[in-house]
Backbone as CSV, one residue per row, in Angstrom:
resi,resn,N_x,N_y,N_z,CA_x,CA_y,CA_z,C_x,C_y,C_z
1,MET,-18.077,-11.946,-19.404,-17.167,-11.557,-18.348,-16.385,-13.083,-18.516
2,THR,-15.572,-12.725,-18.431,-14.316,-14.482,-18.032,-14.518,-14.635,-16.655
3,THR,-14.740,-16.452,-16.971,-15.118,-17.159,-15.711,-12.811,-17.225,-15.029
4,THR,-12.805,-17.329,-13.807,-11.474,-17.942,-13.344,-10.989,-18.851,-13.027
5,PRO,-10.265,-19.194,-13.375,-9.510,-20.733,-12.921,-10.469,-21.234,-11.800
6,VAL,-10.180,-22.579,-11.158,-10.438,-22.878,-10.218,-9.374,-22.823,-9.703
7,GLU,-9.309,-22.183,-8.050,-7.797,-22.630,-7.348,-7.216,-24.153,-7.124
8,ARG,-6.168,-23.946,-7.426,-4.993,-25.081,-7.266,-5.513,-25.760,-5.335
9,PRO,-5.353,-27.258,-5.264,-6.069,-27.695,-4.161,-4.641,-26.858,-2.809
10,PRO,-4.848,-26.480,-1.879,-3.540,-25.564,-1.191,-2.617,-27.258,-0.768
11,ASP,-2.472,-28.349,-1.067,-1.543,-29.070,-1.125,-0.609,-29.069,-2.179
12,GLN,-0.995,-27.992,-3.333,-0.368,-28.079,-4.213,1.251,-27.972,-4.349
13,SER,2.009,-28.216,-5.257,3.419,-28.131,-4.951,3.541,-26.967,-5.973
14,LEU,4.876,-26.195,-5.549,5.088,-25.314,-6.256,6.274,-26.121,-7.406
15,ASP,6.943,-27.426,-6.890,7.624,-27.745,-8.028,8.183,-28.063,-9.297
16,ASP,6.633,-28.024,-9.848,6.288,-27.396,-10.928,5.674,-26.114,-11.141
17,PHE,6.770,-25.460,-11.035,6.395,-23.932,-11.420,6.221,-23.479,-13.241
18,SER,6.540,-24.659,-13.934,5.978,-23.985,-15.546,4.633,-23.623,-15.358
19,ALA,4.195,-25.078,-14.923,2.663,-25.106,-14.681,2.152,-24.091,-14.106
20,VAL,2.441,-23.750,-12.541,2.075,-23.127,-12.036,1.701,-21.133,-12.983
21,PHE,3.187,-20.989,-13.778,2.771,-19.879,-14.403,1.760,-20.564,-15.243
22,ASP,2.238,-21.344,-16.151,0.799,-21.508,-17.634,-0.961,-21.284,-16.913
23,ALA,-0.969,-22.109,-15.704,-2.298,-21.646,-15.073,-2.731,-20.255,-14.712
24,TYR,-1.685,-19.470,-14.476,-1.894,-18.747,-13.878,-1.451,-16.795,-14.681
25,PHE,-0.506,-17.258,-15.868,-0.006,-16.102,-16.110,-0.958,-15.137,-16.756
26,SER,-1.707,-15.110,-17.730,-3.163,-14.753,-18.554,-3.842,-14.278,-17.734
27,GLU,-4.163,-14.965,-16.319,-5.067,-14.383,-15.277,-4.902,-12.778,-15.058
28,ILE,-3.341,-13.479,-13.970,-2.630,-12.109,-13.194,-1.885,-11.324,-14.606
29,HIS,-2.394,-11.216,-15.591,-1.367,-10.014,-16.503,-2.874,-9.476,-16.766
30,ARG,-3.827,-10.094,-17.252,-5.212,-9.573,-17.139,-5.452,-8.329,-16.346
31,TYR,-5.215,-8.825,-15.533,-5.205,-8.003,-13.760,-4.649,-7.041,-14.088
32,VAL,-3.817,-6.920,-13.973,-2.473,-5.994,-13.998,-2.869,-4.914,-15.099
33,VAL,-2.872,-5.076,-16.514,-2.995,-4.318,-17.280,-4.168,-3.649,-17.209
34,GLN,-5.744,-4.081,-16.274,-6.425,-3.183,-16.307,-5.976,-2.633,-14.964
35,ARG,-4.968,-2.689,-13.987,-4.482,-1.434,-13.296,-4.326,-1.062,-13.579
36,LEU,-2.551,-1.564,-14.878,-1.644,-0.680,-15.223,-1.587,0.598,-16.182
37,GLY,-2.628,-0.606,-17.443,-2.080,-0.312,-18.667,-1.262,-1.359,-19.669
38,PRO,-1.348,-1.760,-20.363,-0.936,-2.893,-21.131,0.911,-2.366,-21.222
39,GLY,1.480,-1.589,-21.066,3.094,-1.166,-21.039,3.849,-1.293,-19.971
40,PRO,2.910,-0.913,-19.026,3.828,-1.537,-17.619,3.591,-2.747,-17.290
41,ALA,2.487,-3.150,-17.534,1.817,-4.769,-17.006,2.967,-5.954,-17.297
42,GLU,4.156,-6.312,-18.228,4.719,-6.561,-19.054,6.014,-7.013,-18.204
43,ASP,6.620,-5.701,-17.513,7.583,-5.669,-16.824,6.774,-6.325,-15.091
44,VAL,5.501,-5.757,-15.057,5.230,-6.162,-13.438,4.764,-7.737,-13.328
45,VAL,4.582,-7.829,-14.226,3.726,-9.747,-14.014,5.012,-10.777,-14.073
46,ALA,6.222,-10.170,-14.836,7.748,-10.670,-14.662,7.685,-10.745,-13.706
47,GLU,7.889,-9.057,-13.298,8.545,-9.048,-11.600,7.882,-10.499,-11.485
48,ALA,6.416,-10.286,-10.406,5.574,-10.924,-10.226,6.145,-13.051,-10.046
49,PHE,6.487,-13.178,-11.850,6.198,-14.514,-11.581,7.549,-14.688,-11.095
50,LEU,8.751,-13.858,-11.232,10.697,-14.042,-10.805,9.953,-14.158,-9.290
51,THR,9.789,-12.625,-8.308,9.437,-12.977,-7.171,8.758,-14.282,-6.444
52,ALA,7.233,-14.402,-7.285,6.813,-15.555,-6.764,8.437,-17.250,-7.350
53,PHE,8.737,-17.215,-7.547,9.866,-18.079,-8.487,10.948,-18.575,-7.229
54,ARG,11.370,-17.702,-6.797,11.951,-16.971,-5.628,11.965,-17.045,-4.268
55,LYS,10.270,-16.952,-4.044,9.740,-17.623,-2.526,8.768,-18.413,-2.976
56,ARG,8.743,-19.637,-3.572,8.206,-20.470,-3.519,8.969,-21.476,-2.408
57,ALA,9.993,-21.102,-1.729,9.789,-22.477,-0.838,9.259,-21.607,0.801
58,ARG,9.238,-20.389,0.171,8.265,-20.143,1.697,7.473,-20.345,1.244
59,TYR,6.675,-20.302,0.265,5.061,-20.303,0.038,4.142,-21.346,1.241
60,ASP,3.252,-20.791,2.212,2.486,-22.133,2.518,0.827,-21.838,2.602
61,PRO,1.070,-23.146,1.511,-0.378,-23.115,1.093,-1.705,-23.535,2.859
62,ALA,-1.360,-23.801,3.979,-2.169,-23.215,5.042,-2.582,-21.790,4.832
63,LYS,-1.771,-20.863,4.628,-2.366,-19.601,5.132,-3.389,-19.092,3.279
64,ALA,-2.997,-19.522,2.169,-3.481,-19.195,0.648,-3.059,-20.049,-0.495
65,GLY,-4.235,-20.288,-1.377,-3.894,-21.197,-2.094,-2.658,-20.427,-3.196
66,VAL,-1.928,-21.191,-3.795,-1.729,-20.380,-5.132,-1.768,-18.886,-5.931
67,ARG,-2.877,-19.167,-6.776,-3.907,-18.145,-7.035,-3.435,-16.669,-6.270
68,THR,-4.138,-17.055,-4.426,-4.361,-16.106,-4.425,-2.635,-15.265,-3.582
69,TRP,-2.066,-16.304,-3.676,-0.456,-15.902,-2.867,-0.056,-14.766,-4.380
70,LEU,-0.519,-15.880,-5.534,0.557,-14.571,-6.200,0.012,-13.512,-6.857
71,TYR,-1.389,-13.323,-6.171,-2.371,-11.886,-6.496,-2.034,-10.533,-5.831
72,GLY,-1.313,-11.473,-3.983,-1.012,-10.609,-3.405,0.784,-10.190,-3.578
73,ILE,1.364,-10.972,-4.117,2.605,-10.391,-4.089,1.905,-9.248,-5.883
74,VAL,1.288,-9.234,-7.096,0.844,-8.616,-7.568,0.450,-7.748,-7.455
75,THR,0.000,-7.367,-6.593,-0.486,-6.380,-5.548,0.446,-5.354,-5.582
76,ASN,1.420,-6.162,-4.430,2.798,-5.071,-4.213,3.491,-4.739,-5.128
77,LEU,3.986,-5.379,-6.058,4.696,-4.676,-6.770,3.864,-3.881,-7.928
78,ILE,2.531,-3.658,-7.942,1.862,-2.913,-9.094,2.317,-1.239,-7.776
79,HIS,1.946,-1.461,-6.388,2.165,-0.216,-5.283,3.434,0.274,-5.821
80,LYS,4.174,-0.095,-5.756,5.728,-0.346,-5.515,6.020,0.209,-7.147
81,HIS,5.438,0.147,-8.381,5.280,0.134,-9.618,4.990,2.152,-9.785
82,ARG,3.489,1.872,-8.843,2.674,3.575,-8.832,4.345,4.280,-8.172
83,ARG,5.037,3.921,-6.843,5.687,4.614,-5.716,7.202,5.198,-7.207
84,THR,7.021,4.224,-7.634,8.317,4.506,-8.741,7.843,6.228,-9.534
85,GLU,6.627,5.674,-10.945,5.943,6.047,-11.201,6.117,7.889,-10.418
86,VAL,5.621,7.940,-9.538,5.548,9.267,-8.895,6.646,9.961,-8.540
87,ARG,7.555,8.732,-8.292,9.077,9.502,-8.394,9.280,10.078,-9.358
88,THR,9.055,9.554,-10.985,9.528,10.221,-11.869,8.875,10.708,-12.322
89,LEU,7.351,10.895,-12.204,6.864,12.506,-12.354,7.466,13.486,-12.109
90,ARG,7.829,13.511,-10.529,8.315,14.187,-9.853,9.306,15.145,-10.132
91,ALA,10.440,13.938,-10.474,12.023,14.266,-11.399,11.106,15.033,-12.524
92,VAL,10.526,14.887,-13.309,10.502,14.801,-14.976,9.563,16.961,-14.871
93,ASP,9.089,16.655,-13.419,8.292,17.770,-13.142,9.764,19.196,-12.874
94,ARG,10.992,18.279,-11.948,11.639,19.414,-11.812,12.967,19.890,-12.914
95,HIS,12.797,18.480,-13.599,13.883,18.713,-14.906,13.171,18.501,-16.149
96,GLY,12.262,18.586,-16.118,12.171,18.161,-17.777,11.617,16.801,-17.928
97,PRO,10.943,16.740,-19.153,11.309,15.592,-19.439,12.699,14.630,-20.296
98,PRO,12.264,13.390,-20.020,13.684,12.681,-20.778,13.939,12.756,-22.353
99,VAL,14.462,12.349,-22.820,15.729,12.342,-24.045,14.034,11.757,-24.935
100,ASP,14.125,10.761,-24.470,13.952,9.802,-25.074,12.372,9.852,-24.780
101,ALA,11.273,10.211,-23.529,10.205,10.598,-23.370,9.125,10.162,-24.325
102,PRO,8.046,9.175,-24.340,6.891,8.242,-25.457,6.667,9.994,-24.995
103,SER,6.305,9.943,-26.921,5.003,10.864,-27.457,4.440,11.463,-27.049
104,HIS,3.041,12.229,-27.494,2.009,12.786,-26.847,1.013,11.633,-27.259
105,GLU,1.006,10.954,-28.623,0.234,9.665,-29.285,0.326,8.667,-28.040
106,GLU,1.831,8.036,-27.872,1.740,7.282,-26.797,1.354,7.312,-25.283
107,ARG,1.603,8.653,-25.086,0.941,8.549,-23.762,-0.466,9.050,-23.442
108,VAL,-1.023,9.224,-24.305,-2.836,9.056,-24.307,-2.969,7.360,-24.501
109,ALA,-2.668,7.169,-25.260,-2.876,5.625,-26.076,-3.342,4.762,-24.400
110,ALA,-1.579,5.195,-23.563,-1.493,4.391,-22.668,-2.640,4.447,-21.433
111,GLN,-3.133,6.162,-21.495,-3.939,6.554,-20.811,-5.007,6.017,-20.901
112,VAL,-5.527,6.086,-22.478,-6.846,5.510,-22.340,-6.680,3.832,-21.974
113,SER,-6.075,3.146,-22.590,-6.765,1.758,-22.407,-6.788,1.461,-20.567
114,ALA,-5.439,2.281,-19.847,-5.322,1.769,-18.655,-6.679,2.687,-17.532
115,GLU,-7.523,3.499,-18.276,-8.529,3.908,-17.768,-10.072,3.693,-18.703
116,SER,-9.923,2.628,-18.881,-10.771,1.961,-19.834,-13.057,1.722,-19.197
117,LEU,-12.696,2.128,-17.919,-14.152,3.164,-17.309,-14.103,4.124,-17.725
118,ARG,-15.451,4.199,-17.850,-16.170,5.924,-17.166,-15.441,6.760,-16.552
119,PRO,-15.238,7.546,-17.034,-14.137,9.051,-16.027,-14.325,8.960,-15.165
120,ALA,-15.925,9.446,-14.886,-16.667,9.173,-13.529,-15.869,8.340,-12.246
121,LEU,-15.739,7.014,-13.158,-16.008,5.898,-11.900,-14.515,6.582,-11.825
122,ALA,-13.622,6.072,-13.250,-12.313,5.694,-13.117,-11.568,6.997,-11.837
123,GLU,-12.167,8.427,-11.889,-12.413,9.668,-11.071,-12.005,9.528,-9.648
124,ALA,-13.611,8.542,-9.522,-13.422,7.822,-8.101,-12.928,6.754,-7.265
125,ILE,-12.926,6.211,-8.557,-11.689,4.412,-7.888,-10.712,5.486,-7.634
126,ALA,-9.802,6.244,-8.482,-8.960,6.904,-8.065,-8.827,7.848,-6.743
127,ARG,-9.779,7.942,-6.387,-9.885,9.167,-5.051,-10.258,7.838,-3.924
128,LEU,-10.352,6.588,-3.857,-9.857,5.893,-2.906,-8.783,5.187,-2.335
129,GLY,-8.883,5.191,-0.591,-7.623,5.039,-0.348,-6.792,3.962,-1.032
130,ARG,-5.554,3.644,-0.855,-4.791,2.300,-1.271,-5.866,1.025,-0.680
131,GLY,-5.854,0.995,0.093,-6.688,-0.120,0.874,-8.127,-0.565,0.281
132,GLU,-8.636,0.568,0.172,-10.353,0.230,-0.157,-10.226,0.216,-2.046
133,ARG,-8.681,0.967,-2.690,-8.839,0.547,-4.067,-8.432,-0.682,-4.576
134,ASP,-7.889,-1.244,-2.949,-6.901,-2.990,-3.902,-8.372,-4.159,-3.284
135,VAL,-8.756,-3.549,-2.278,-9.911,-4.477,-1.878,-10.679,-4.175,-2.973
136,LEU,-11.598,-3.497,-3.172,-12.334,-3.269,-4.745,-11.638,-4.036,-5.995
137,LEU,-10.956,-3.766,-6.557,-9.996,-4.258,-7.742,-9.770,-5.357,-7.738
138,LEU,-9.175,-6.206,-6.507,-8.950,-7.674,-6.475,-10.227,-7.923,-6.325
139,THR,-11.780,-7.039,-5.835,-12.873,-8.420,-6.489,-13.542,-8.105,-8.067
140,ALA,-13.370,-6.878,-8.370,-13.923,-6.291,-9.362,-13.560,-7.268,-10.341
141,LEU,-11.956,-7.348,-10.287,-11.253,-7.841,-11.372,-10.995,-8.696,-11.436
142,ALA,-10.223,-9.376,-10.879,-9.826,-10.375,-10.008,-10.519,-11.416,-10.302
143,GLY,-12.047,-10.617,-9.490,-12.654,-11.691,-8.726,-12.495,-12.595,-7.513
144,LEU,-11.522,-12.175,-7.229,-11.177,-12.379,-5.799,-12.506,-12.716,-4.638
145,SER,-12.304,-13.812,-3.624,-13.268,-13.892,-2.203,-12.766,-12.781,-1.530
146,HIS,-13.641,-13.149,-0.662,-13.071,-11.963,1.161,-12.299,-13.251,1.287
147,GLU,-12.006,-13.967,1.723,-11.116,-15.005,2.127,-9.878,-15.488,1.110
148,GLU,-9.952,-15.024,0.047,-8.430,-14.689,-1.150,-8.034,-13.493,-0.558
149,ILE,-9.064,-12.282,-1.028,-8.303,-10.835,-0.867,-7.363,-10.512,0.815
150,ALA,-8.046,-11.558,1.543,-7.967,-11.322,2.712,-6.118,-12.373,3.124
151,ALA,-6.085,-12.914,2.373,-4.753,-13.777,2.765,-3.697,-13.089,1.782
152,ALA,-4.190,-12.482,0.346,-3.483,-11.939,-0.329,-2.911,-10.383,0.353
153,LEU,-3.467,-9.905,0.777,-3.195,-8.852,1.540,-2.651,-8.295,2.388
154,GLY,-2.901,-9.908,3.389,-2.433,-10.217,4.926,-3.535,-8.938,6.021
155,ILE,-4.880,-9.183,5.519,-5.479,-8.356,6.750,-7.147,-9.311,6.776
156,SER,-7.372,-9.312,7.982,-8.456,-9.846,8.305,-9.997,-10.040,7.543
157,TYR,-10.480,-10.884,7.257,-11.727,-11.287,6.535,-12.697,-9.835,7.208
158,GLY,-12.842,-9.573,8.022,-13.681,-7.739,8.704,-12.810,-7.236,7.811
159,THR,-11.735,-6.910,7.792,-11.332,-5.776,7.270,-11.521,-5.307,5.785
160,VAL,-11.538,-6.762,5.050,-11.918,-6.824,3.603,-13.621,-6.554,3.089
161,GLY,-14.301,-6.706,4.736,-15.878,-6.298,4.321,-16.238,-5.267,4.118
162,SER,-14.861,-4.343,5.464,-15.503,-3.085,6.056,-15.197,-2.126,4.894
163,ARG,-14.002,-2.560,4.428,-12.831,-1.694,3.271,-14.009,-1.887,1.620
164,LEU,-14.339,-2.666,1.724,-15.556,-3.182,0.378,-16.436,-2.622,0.614
165,SER,-17.032,-2.165,1.465,-18.365,-1.771,1.695,-18.616,0.261,2.113
166,ARG,-17.128,0.446,2.275,-16.808,1.894,2.357,-16.188,2.369,0.807
167,ALA,-15.689,1.420,0.095,-15.337,1.502,-0.982,-16.732,1.812,-2.112
168,ARG,-17.378,0.855,-2.037,-18.485,1.144,-3.027,-19.546,1.934,-2.236
169,ALA,-19.834,2.625,-1.132,-20.450,3.698,-0.548,-19.760,4.847,-1.909
170,LYS,-18.381,5.252,-1.323,-17.664,6.328,-1.583,-18.231,6.365,-3.473
171,ILE,-18.390,5.282,-4.483,-17.857,5.345,-5.635,-19.912,5.488,-5.664
172,ARG,-19.907,4.880,-4.842,-21.946,5.417,-5.105,-22.312,6.575,-4.981
173,ALA,-21.511,7.152,-3.816,-21.268,9.313,-3.958,-20.883,9.627,-4.865
174,ALA,-19.992,9.277,-5.005,-19.022,10.196,-6.382,-19.812,10.146,-7.532
175,LEU,-20.777,9.059,-8.021,-21.272,8.548,-9.022,-22.531,9.204,-8.786
176,GLY,-23.560,10.168,-7.692,-24.281,11.211,-7.407,-25.579,9.391,-7.113
177,GLY,-25.013,8.436,-6.455,-26.093,7.706,-5.899,-26.242,6.497,-7.211
178,THR,-25.584,6.830,-8.533,-25.310,5.387,-9.849,-24.443,4.518,-9.028
179,ASN,-25.348,3.173,-9.367,-25.061,2.269,-9.180,-23.977,1.851,-10.694
180,PRO,-23.020,2.042,-10.842,-22.089,1.525,-11.971,-22.462,0.258,-12.655
181,MET,-22.759,-0.727,-12.106,-22.652,-1.868,-12.778,-24.163,-2.074,-13.001
182,GLU,-25.365,-0.858,-13.254,-26.120,-0.259,-13.581,-26.767,0.424,-14.334
183,ALA,-25.359,1.634,-15.030,-25.975,2.479,-15.535,-25.298,2.174,-16.597
184,ASN,-25.993,3.139,-17.904,-25.885,2.596,-19.106,-24.556,3.142,-19.881
185,HIS,-24.172,1.994,-20.755,-22.383,2.474,-20.877,-22.759,3.112,-22.665
186,GLY,-22.546,3.793,-22.750,-22.782,4.692,-24.323,-23.052,5.862,-24.488
């Protein structure tokens, strides 16, 4: 498991945005790849940094560090991407696939990379509510603290704890009481 970079001091200026990009791009990109797969990750991460650049004057270091602020932006964009994807899939269902639809092999490769977790665990995570899933994945994939997640999602510290507790309980129940961190992977 890789270690996450230390949070920049809250008084860090966003004036040197290229330094912010250099410091956080790889970490944010890894998180989005784990959530959406490699294909959509490029566009979502690019949009996240573009959004952050455009909103840099409104960044409030008293509310969150730069890293946490970026995770909040990218989590919102992941939801936007998924809503668009659902609308597209419903349209395809009604009207048939577009002429330039990806091949079966491309769809399978994208699905496998996006769901690198064991199938039962991936299914259990998919069944969580949006809030529980966000908190769980920001903890597990991004390594954010409760305080950082609360700031990134605009929720209270206590809400983070309850959502994480509920998510873990639901995952354990879906896996028959197995702790996925202790299960054999083979």
